Amino acid sequence: MKQKTVVIALGGNALGNNVVEQRAAVEKTAKVIVDLAAEGLSLVITHGNGPQVGMIQEAMDTIAAKGDAPIPLPYSVAMSQGYIGIDLQNAIKDELAARGMDKKVSTILSQVEVDPNDPAFDHPSKPIGQFMTKEQAELKAKNGVDVVEDAGRGWREVVASPMPKRIRELLTIKTLLAAGHIVITCGGGGIPVISKDGRLEAVNAVIDKDGVSALLAEKLDADELVILTAVEKVAIEFGKPGQQWLSKISTKEAEKYIADGEFAPGSMLPKVEAAVRFAESGPNRTALITLLEKAADGIAGKTGTIIHQ
């Protein structure tokens, strides 16, 4: 019997906001992932990098201000993939060992091809880095940095977020998955690249993690995409007297809610859009949006918001 393949997109609450928080957070995350592996699921893990890539880029900009060569944003994305990936990998390995489970874990730094003519390059929208006060944001804006208010939580820097078109390390990911590995990949949406004269060239952007997770799940012929976030279920009329939690909706219903502006850009909107794309990419494919702690119950159909054709 074919193993059920699940792509799990970890939200920021699974990683923390700095190295100390991250190490504590990934220990809890690893327990959830190993619980799922113990149920016989074939797992691929993706993760965000918003706070981390912003922190790295700020450090690189500080170094450049002292006279060193500037470090482009894609390099910071690669660094974040590496240090988040190794923390996740080691935490999962430790949890597997504690349970006496003989299973391999691999982290693959991934490049994701985008369209150089994607209109997103003209309209930066992806929040990265730490939250700022309005005064700090205004100062950044005066220095030519694009900033935006992020879903009522504060101000953040924004960069271009083009749509992912091709995962360049897909064959490697497939090979490891077929060999029984838990694979960690496409961290932070992957390193954004374009193909130019047969060569890959990095571009200044951050790809949405949920978007690339949907593409990865599609190309792996996964059975389910699980997007983990800060709430147990998706809601319409969120924060209003008529708030309604959604348990199971069709892609058509989800698209109507999107058109009605029910989901906040930069928050729940990209998650629902990614879930819809995956569910519509083939027969018998479903997407789940829920809390990290509820992942197993969600996959079992007991909670979360399930999106289906």
CSV table of C-alpha atoms in Angstrom, one decimal:
chain,number,residue,atom,x,y,z
A,1,MET,CA,0.0,0.0,0.0
A,2,LYS,CA,1.4,3.4,-1.0
A,3,GLN,CA,2.3,5.6,1.9
A,4,LYS,CA,0.3,8.8,2.3
A,5,THR,CA,2.5,11.8,1.3
A,6,VAL,CA,2.0,15.0,3.2
A,7,VAL,CA,3.7,18.4,2.7
A,8,ILE,CA,3.7,20.4,6.0
A,9,ALA,CA,4.3,24.1,5.8
A,10,LEU,CA,5.4,25.4,9.2
A,11,GLY,CA,4.3,28.8,10.3
A,12,GLY,CA,6.4,31.3,12.3
A,13,ASN,CA,5.0,30.1,15.6
A,14,ALA,CA,6.9,26.8,15.0
A,15,LEU,CA,10.2,28.6,14.8
A,16,GLY,CA,10.3,31.6,17.2
A,17,ASN,CA,11.8,35.0,16.4
A,18,ASN,CA,15.5,34.5,17.3
A,19,VAL,CA,18.0,31.7,17.8
A,20,VAL,CA,17.2,31.0,21.4
A,21,GLU,CA,13.4,30.9,20.8
A,22,GLN,CA,14.0,28.9,17.7
A,23,ARG,CA,15.8,26.1,19.4
A,24,ALA,CA,13.0,25.8,22.0
A,25,ALA,CA,10.3,26.0,19.4
A,26,VAL,CA,11.7,23.3,17.1
A,27,GLU,CA,11.8,20.8,19.9
A,28,LYS,CA,8.0,21.1,20.2
A,29,THR,CA,7.7,21.1,16.4
A,30,ALA,CA,9.8,18.0,16.2
A,31,LYS,CA,7.5,16.1,18.5
A,32,VAL,CA,4.5,16.8,16.2
A,33,ILE,CA,6.4,15.8,13.1
A,34,VAL,CA,7.7,12.6,14.6
A,35,ASP,CA,4.1,11.8,15.8
A,36,LEU,CA,3.0,12.0,12.2
A,37,ALA,CA,6.0,9.9,11.0
A,38,ALA,CA,5.1,7.3,13.5
A,39,GLU,CA,1.7,7.0,11.9
A,40,GLY,CA,3.5,5.9,8.6
A,41,LEU,CA,3.2,9.2,6.8
A,42,SER,CA,5.8,10.2,4.2
A,43,LEU,CA,6.7,13.8,5.1
A,44,VAL,CA,8.2,16.9,3.5
A,45,ILE,CA,8.6,19.9,5.7
A,46,THR,CA,8.7,23.5,4.5
A,47,HIS,CA,9.0,26.6,6.7
A,48,GLY,CA,8.9,30.4,6.7
A,49,ASN,CA,11.8,32.7,7.4
A,50,GLY,CA,10.3,36.2,7.7
A,51,PRO,CA,11.9,37.3,10.9
A,52,GLN,CA,15.1,35.4,10.3
A,53,VAL,CA,15.8,36.6,6.8
A,54,GLY,CA,15.2,40.2,7.8
A,55,MET,CA,17.6,39.8,10.8
A,56,ILE,CA,20.3,38.3,8.6
A,57,GLN,CA,19.9,41.0,5.9
A,58,GLU,CA,20.0,43.8,8.5
A,59,ALA,CA,23.3,42.3,9.7
A,60,MET,CA,24.6,42.1,6.2
A,61,ASP,CA,23.6,45.7,5.5
A,62,THR,CA,25.5,46.8,8.6
A,63,ILE,CA,28.6,45.0,7.4
A,64,ALA,CA,28.2,46.6,4.0
A,65,ALA,CA,27.9,50.0,5.5
A,66,LYS,CA,31.4,49.6,6.9
A,67,GLY,CA,32.8,49.3,3.4
A,68,ASP,CA,32.4,45.6,2.5
A,69,ALA,CA,30.7,44.4,-0.6
A,70,PRO,CA,26.8,44.3,-0.2
A,71,ILE,CA,25.2,40.9,0.3
A,72,PRO,CA,22.1,40.5,-1.9
A,73,LEU,CA,18.9,39.3,-0.3
A,74,PRO,CA,19.0,35.8,-1.9
A,75,TYR,CA,22.1,35.0,0.0
A,76,SER,CA,20.4,35.9,3.2
A,77,VAL,CA,17.5,33.6,2.2
A,78,ALA,CA,20.1,30.8,1.6
A,79,MET,CA,21.6,31.5,5.1
A,80,SER,CA,18.2,31.3,6.7
A,81,GLN,CA,17.4,28.0,5.0
A,82,GLY,CA,20.7,26.6,6.3
A,83,TYR,CA,20.4,27.6,10.0
A,84,ILE,CA,16.7,27.0,10.3
A,85,GLY,CA,17.0,23.7,8.5
A,86,ILE,CA,19.8,22.3,10.6
A,87,ASP,CA,17.9,23.2,13.8
A,88,LEU,CA,14.8,21.5,12.6
A,89,GLN,CA,16.8,18.5,11.3
A,90,ASN,CA,18.7,17.9,14.5
A,91,ALA,CA,15.5,18.4,16.7
A,92,ILE,CA,13.7,15.8,14.6
A,93,LYS,CA,16.6,13.4,14.6
A,94,ASP,CA,16.8,13.7,18.5
A,95,GLU,CA,13.1,13.0,18.8
A,96,LEU,CA,13.4,10.0,16.5
A,97,ALA,CA,16.3,8.6,18.5
A,98,ALA,CA,14.4,9.1,21.8
A,99,ARG,CA,11.6,7.0,20.4
A,100,GLY,CA,13.9,4.3,18.9
A,101,MET,CA,12.8,5.1,15.4
A,102,ASP,CA,15.3,4.5,12.6
A,103,LYS,CA,14.5,7.1,10.0
A,104,LYS,CA,16.7,9.6,8.1
A,105,VAL,CA,16.2,13.3,8.0
A,106,SER,CA,17.7,15.6,5.3
A,107,THR,CA,17.7,19.3,4.6
A,108,ILE,CA,18.0,20.4,1.0
A,109,LEU,CA,18.8,24.0,0.2
A,110,SER,CA,16.5,24.8,-2.7
A,111,GLN,CA,16.4,27.3,-5.5
A,112,VAL,CA,13.0,28.3,-6.9
A,113,GLU,CA,12.7,29.7,-10.4
A,114,VAL,CA,10.4,32.7,-10.9
A,115,ASP,CA,9.4,34.7,-14.0
A,116,PRO,CA,11.7,37.8,-14.4
A,117,ASN,CA,8.6,39.7,-15.8
A,118,ASP,CA,6.4,38.9,-12.8
A,119,PRO,CA,4.5,42.1,-11.9
A,120,ALA,CA,5.3,41.5,-8.2
A,121,PHE,CA,8.8,43.0,-8.9
A,122,ASP,CA,7.0,46.4,-9.4
A,123,HIS,CA,4.9,46.1,-6.3
A,124,PRO,CA,6.8,44.8,-3.2
A,125,SER,CA,4.4,43.2,-0.8
A,126,LYS,CA,6.1,40.4,1.2
A,127,PRO,CA,6.8,41.5,4.8
A,128,ILE,CA,10.2,40.5,6.2
A,129,GLY,CA,12.2,41.2,9.4
A,130,GLN,CA,11.1,42.4,12.8
A,131,PHE,CA,8.0,44.5,13.5
A,132,MET,CA,8.6,48.3,13.8
A,133,THR,CA,6.8,51.2,15.3
A,134,LYS,CA,5.2,53.7,12.9
A,135,GLU,CA,8.1,56.1,13.7
A,136,GLN,CA,10.7,53.5,12.8
A,137,ALA,CA,8.9,52.6,9.6
A,138,GLU,CA,8.7,56.3,8.6
A,139,LEU,CA,12.4,56.6,9.0
A,140,LYS,CA,13.0,53.5,6.9
A,141,ALA,CA,10.7,54.9,4.2
A,142,LYS,CA,12.6,58.2,4.1
A,143,ASN,CA,15.7,56.1,3.3
A,144,GLY,CA,14.0,54.4,0.3
A,145,VAL,CA,12.9,51.2,2.0
A,146,ASP,CA,9.4,49.9,1.2
A,147,VAL,CA,7.4,49.4,4.4
A,148,VAL,CA,3.8,48.3,5.1
A,149,GLU,CA,1.5,47.9,8.1
A,150,ASP,CA,1.2,44.1,8.6
A,151,ALA,CA,-2.3,42.9,9.6
A,152,GLY,CA,-2.6,45.2,12.6
A,153,ARG,CA,0.6,43.8,14.2
A,154,GLY,CA,3.0,46.6,13.4
A,155,TRP,CA,5.1,47.8,10.5
A,156,ARG,CA,7.6,45.8,8.5
A,157,GLU,CA,9.8,46.1,5.5
A,158,VAL,CA,8.4,44.6,2.3
A,159,VAL,CA,10.1,43.1,-0.8
A,160,ALA,CA,8.9,41.6,-4.1
A,161,SER,CA,7.1,38.2,-3.8
A,162,PRO,CA,6.9,36.6,-7.3
A,163,MET,CA,5.0,33.4,-7.9
A,164,PRO,CA,7.1,30.2,-7.8
A,165,LYS,CA,7.3,28.5,-11.2
A,166,ARG,CA,9.8,25.6,-10.8
A,167,ILE,CA,11.7,24.0,-7.9
A,168,ARG,CA,15.1,23.3,-9.2
A,169,GLU,CA,16.0,20.6,-6.7
A,170,LEU,CA,12.8,18.7,-7.2
A,171,LEU,CA,14.5,15.4,-8.4
A,172,THR,CA,16.7,15.4,-5.3
A,173,ILE,CA,13.7,15.9,-3.0
A,174,LYS,CA,11.8,13.1,-4.8
A,175,THR,CA,14.8,10.7,-4.5
A,176,LEU,CA,15.3,11.3,-0.8
A,177,LEU,CA,11.5,11.0,-0.1
A,178,ALA,CA,11.4,7.7,-2.0
A,179,ALA,CA,14.4,6.5,0.1
A,180,GLY,CA,12.3,7.1,3.3
A,181,HIS,CA,13.8,10.4,4.4
A,182,ILE,CA,11.9,13.2,6.1
A,183,VAL,CA,12.9,16.0,3.9
A,184,ILE,CA,13.2,19.7,4.9
A,185,THR,CA,13.3,22.0,1.9
A,186,CYS,CA,12.0,25.2,0.2
A,187,GLY,CA,12.8,27.1,3.4
A,188,GLY,CA,11.6,30.7,3.3
A,189,GLY,CA,10.0,30.0,-0.1
A,190,GLY,CA,13.3,28.9,-1.6
A,191,ILE,CA,16.2,31.0,-3.0
A,192,PRO,CA,14.5,33.1,-5.8
A,193,VAL,CA,16.3,32.7,-9.2
A,194,ILE,CA,15.6,33.3,-12.8
A,195,SER,CA,17.0,31.3,-15.8
A,196,LYS,CA,19.2,33.5,-18.0
A,197,ASP,CA,21.1,32.1,-21.0
A,198,GLY,CA,20.9,28.7,-19.5
A,199,ARG,CA,22.3,29.8,-16.1
A,200,LEU,CA,20.6,30.5,-12.8
A,201,GLU,CA,20.8,34.0,-11.5
A,202,ALA,CA,19.5,35.1,-8.1
A,203,VAL,CA,17.0,37.9,-7.8
A,204,ASN,CA,16.1,40.3,-5.0
A,205,ALA,CA,12.8,38.8,-3.7
A,206,VAL,CA,11.3,36.5,-1.1
A,207,ILE,CA,8.9,33.9,-2.4
A,208,ASP,CA,5.8,33.1,-0.3
A,209,LYS,CA,6.4,29.9,1.7
A,210,ASP,CA,2.8,28.7,1.4
A,211,GLY,CA,2.8,29.3,-2.4
A,212,VAL,CA,5.9,27.3,-3.0
A,213,SER,CA,4.6,24.6,-0.6
A,214,ALA,CA,1.5,24.2,-2.8
A,215,LEU,CA,3.7,23.9,-5.9
A,216,LEU,CA,6.0,21.4,-4.2
A,217,ALA,CA,3.0,19.3,-3.0
A,218,GLU,CA,1.6,19.3,-6.5
A,219,LYS,CA,4.9,18.2,-8.1
A,220,LEU,CA,5.4,15.5,-5.5
A,221,ASP,CA,1.9,14.2,-6.2
A,222,ALA,CA,1.2,14.6,-2.4
A,223,ASP,CA,-2.1,13.5,-0.9
A,224,GLU,CA,-2.4,16.5,1.4
A,225,LEU,CA,-0.9,20.0,2.0
A,226,VAL,CA,-1.0,21.0,5.7
A,227,ILE,CA,-0.5,24.7,6.4
A,228,LEU,CA,0.2,25.4,10.0
A,229,THR,CA,-0.6,28.8,11.5
A,230,ALA,CA,-1.6,30.6,14.7
A,231,VAL,CA,-5.3,29.6,14.7
A,232,GLU,CA,-7.1,26.2,14.7
A,233,LYS,CA,-9.4,27.1,11.9
A,234,VAL,CA,-9.9,29.7,9.2
A,235,ALA,CA,-12.7,32.2,9.9
A,236,ILE,CA,-14.9,34.6,7.9
A,237,GLU,CA,-15.9,37.9,9.5
A,238,PHE,CA,-12.8,37.5,11.6
A,239,GLY,CA,-12.8,39.6,14.8
A,240,LYS,CA,-16.4,40.8,14.1
A,241,PRO,CA,-19.7,39.9,15.8
A,242,GLY,CA,-20.6,37.5,13.0
A,243,GLN,CA,-17.3,35.6,13.1
A,244,GLN,CA,-17.7,32.1,11.8
A,245,TRP,CA,-15.1,29.3,12.0
A,246,LEU,CA,-14.9,27.1,8.9
A,247,SER,CA,-14.4,23.4,9.1
A,248,LYS,CA,-14.8,22.1,5.5
A,249,ILE,CA,-15.2,24.2,2.4
A,250,SER,CA,-14.9,23.7,-1.3
A,251,THR,CA,-12.4,25.6,-3.5
A,252,LYS,CA,-15.3,27.4,-5.0
A,253,GLU,CA,-16.5,28.6,-1.6
A,254,ALA,CA,-12.9,29.6,-0.7
A,255,GLU,CA,-12.6,31.6,-3.9
A,256,LYS,CA,-15.8,33.4,-3.1
A,257,TYR,CA,-14.5,34.3,0.3
A,258,ILE,CA,-11.3,35.5,-1.2
A,259,ALA,CA,-13.2,37.7,-3.7
A,260,ASP,CA,-15.3,39.1,-0.8
A,261,GLY,CA,-12.0,40.2,1.0
A,262,GLU,CA,-12.5,37.9,4.0
A,263,PHE,CA,-8.8,37.1,4.5
A,264,ALA,CA,-6.1,39.6,5.4
A,265,PRO,CA,-3.3,40.0,2.9
A,266,GLY,CA,0.1,38.9,4.2
A,267,SER,CA,-1.7,36.8,6.8
A,268,MET,CA,-4.5,34.3,6.1
A,269,LEU,CA,-5.0,35.2,2.4
A,270,PRO,CA,-1.8,33.6,1.0
A,271,LYS,CA,-2.5,30.5,3.0
A,272,VAL,CA,-6.1,30.1,1.6
A,273,GLU,CA,-4.9,30.9,-1.9
A,274,ALA,CA,-2.2,28.2,-1.7
A,275,ALA,CA,-4.6,25.7,-0.3
A,276,VAL,CA,-7.0,26.3,-3.2
A,277,ARG,CA,-4.2,26.0,-5.8
A,278,PHE,CA,-3.2,22.6,-4.4
A,279,ALA,CA,-6.7,21.3,-4.0
A,280,GLU,CA,-7.5,22.2,-7.6
A,281,SER,CA,-4.2,20.7,-9.0
A,282,GLY,CA,-5.5,17.1,-9.1
A,283,PRO,CA,-8.1,14.7,-8.0
A,284,ASN,CA,-8.4,13.6,-4.4
A,285,ARG,CA,-6.1,16.4,-3.2
A,286,THR,CA,-7.0,18.2,0.0
A,287,ALA,CA,-5.4,21.1,2.0
A,288,LEU,CA,-5.6,21.6,5.7
A,289,ILE,CA,-5.1,24.8,7.7
A,290,THR,CA,-4.7,24.5,11.4
A,291,LEU,CA,-2.5,24.9,14.5
A,292,LEU,CA,0.8,23.0,14.9
A,293,GLU,CA,-0.5,21.2,18.0
A,294,LYS,CA,-3.6,20.1,16.1
A,295,ALA,CA,-1.9,18.7,13.0
A,296,ALA,CA,-2.5,15.1,13.7
A,297,ASP,CA,-6.2,15.7,14.6
A,298,GLY,CA,-6.5,17.8,11.5
A,299,ILE,CA,-5.1,15.1,9.2
A,300,ALA,CA,-7.5,12.7,10.8
A,301,GLY,CA,-10.4,15.0,9.9
A,302,LYS,CA,-11.2,16.0,13.5
A,303,THR,CA,-10.4,19.7,13.3
A,304,GLY,CA,-8.9,22.5,11.3
A,305,THR,CA,-10.2,23.9,8.0
A,306,ILE,CA,-10.2,21.4,5.1
A,307,ILE,CA,-10.3,22.7,1.6
A,308,HIS,CA,-11.3,20.3,-1.2
A,309,GLN,CA,-12.5,20.4,-4.8
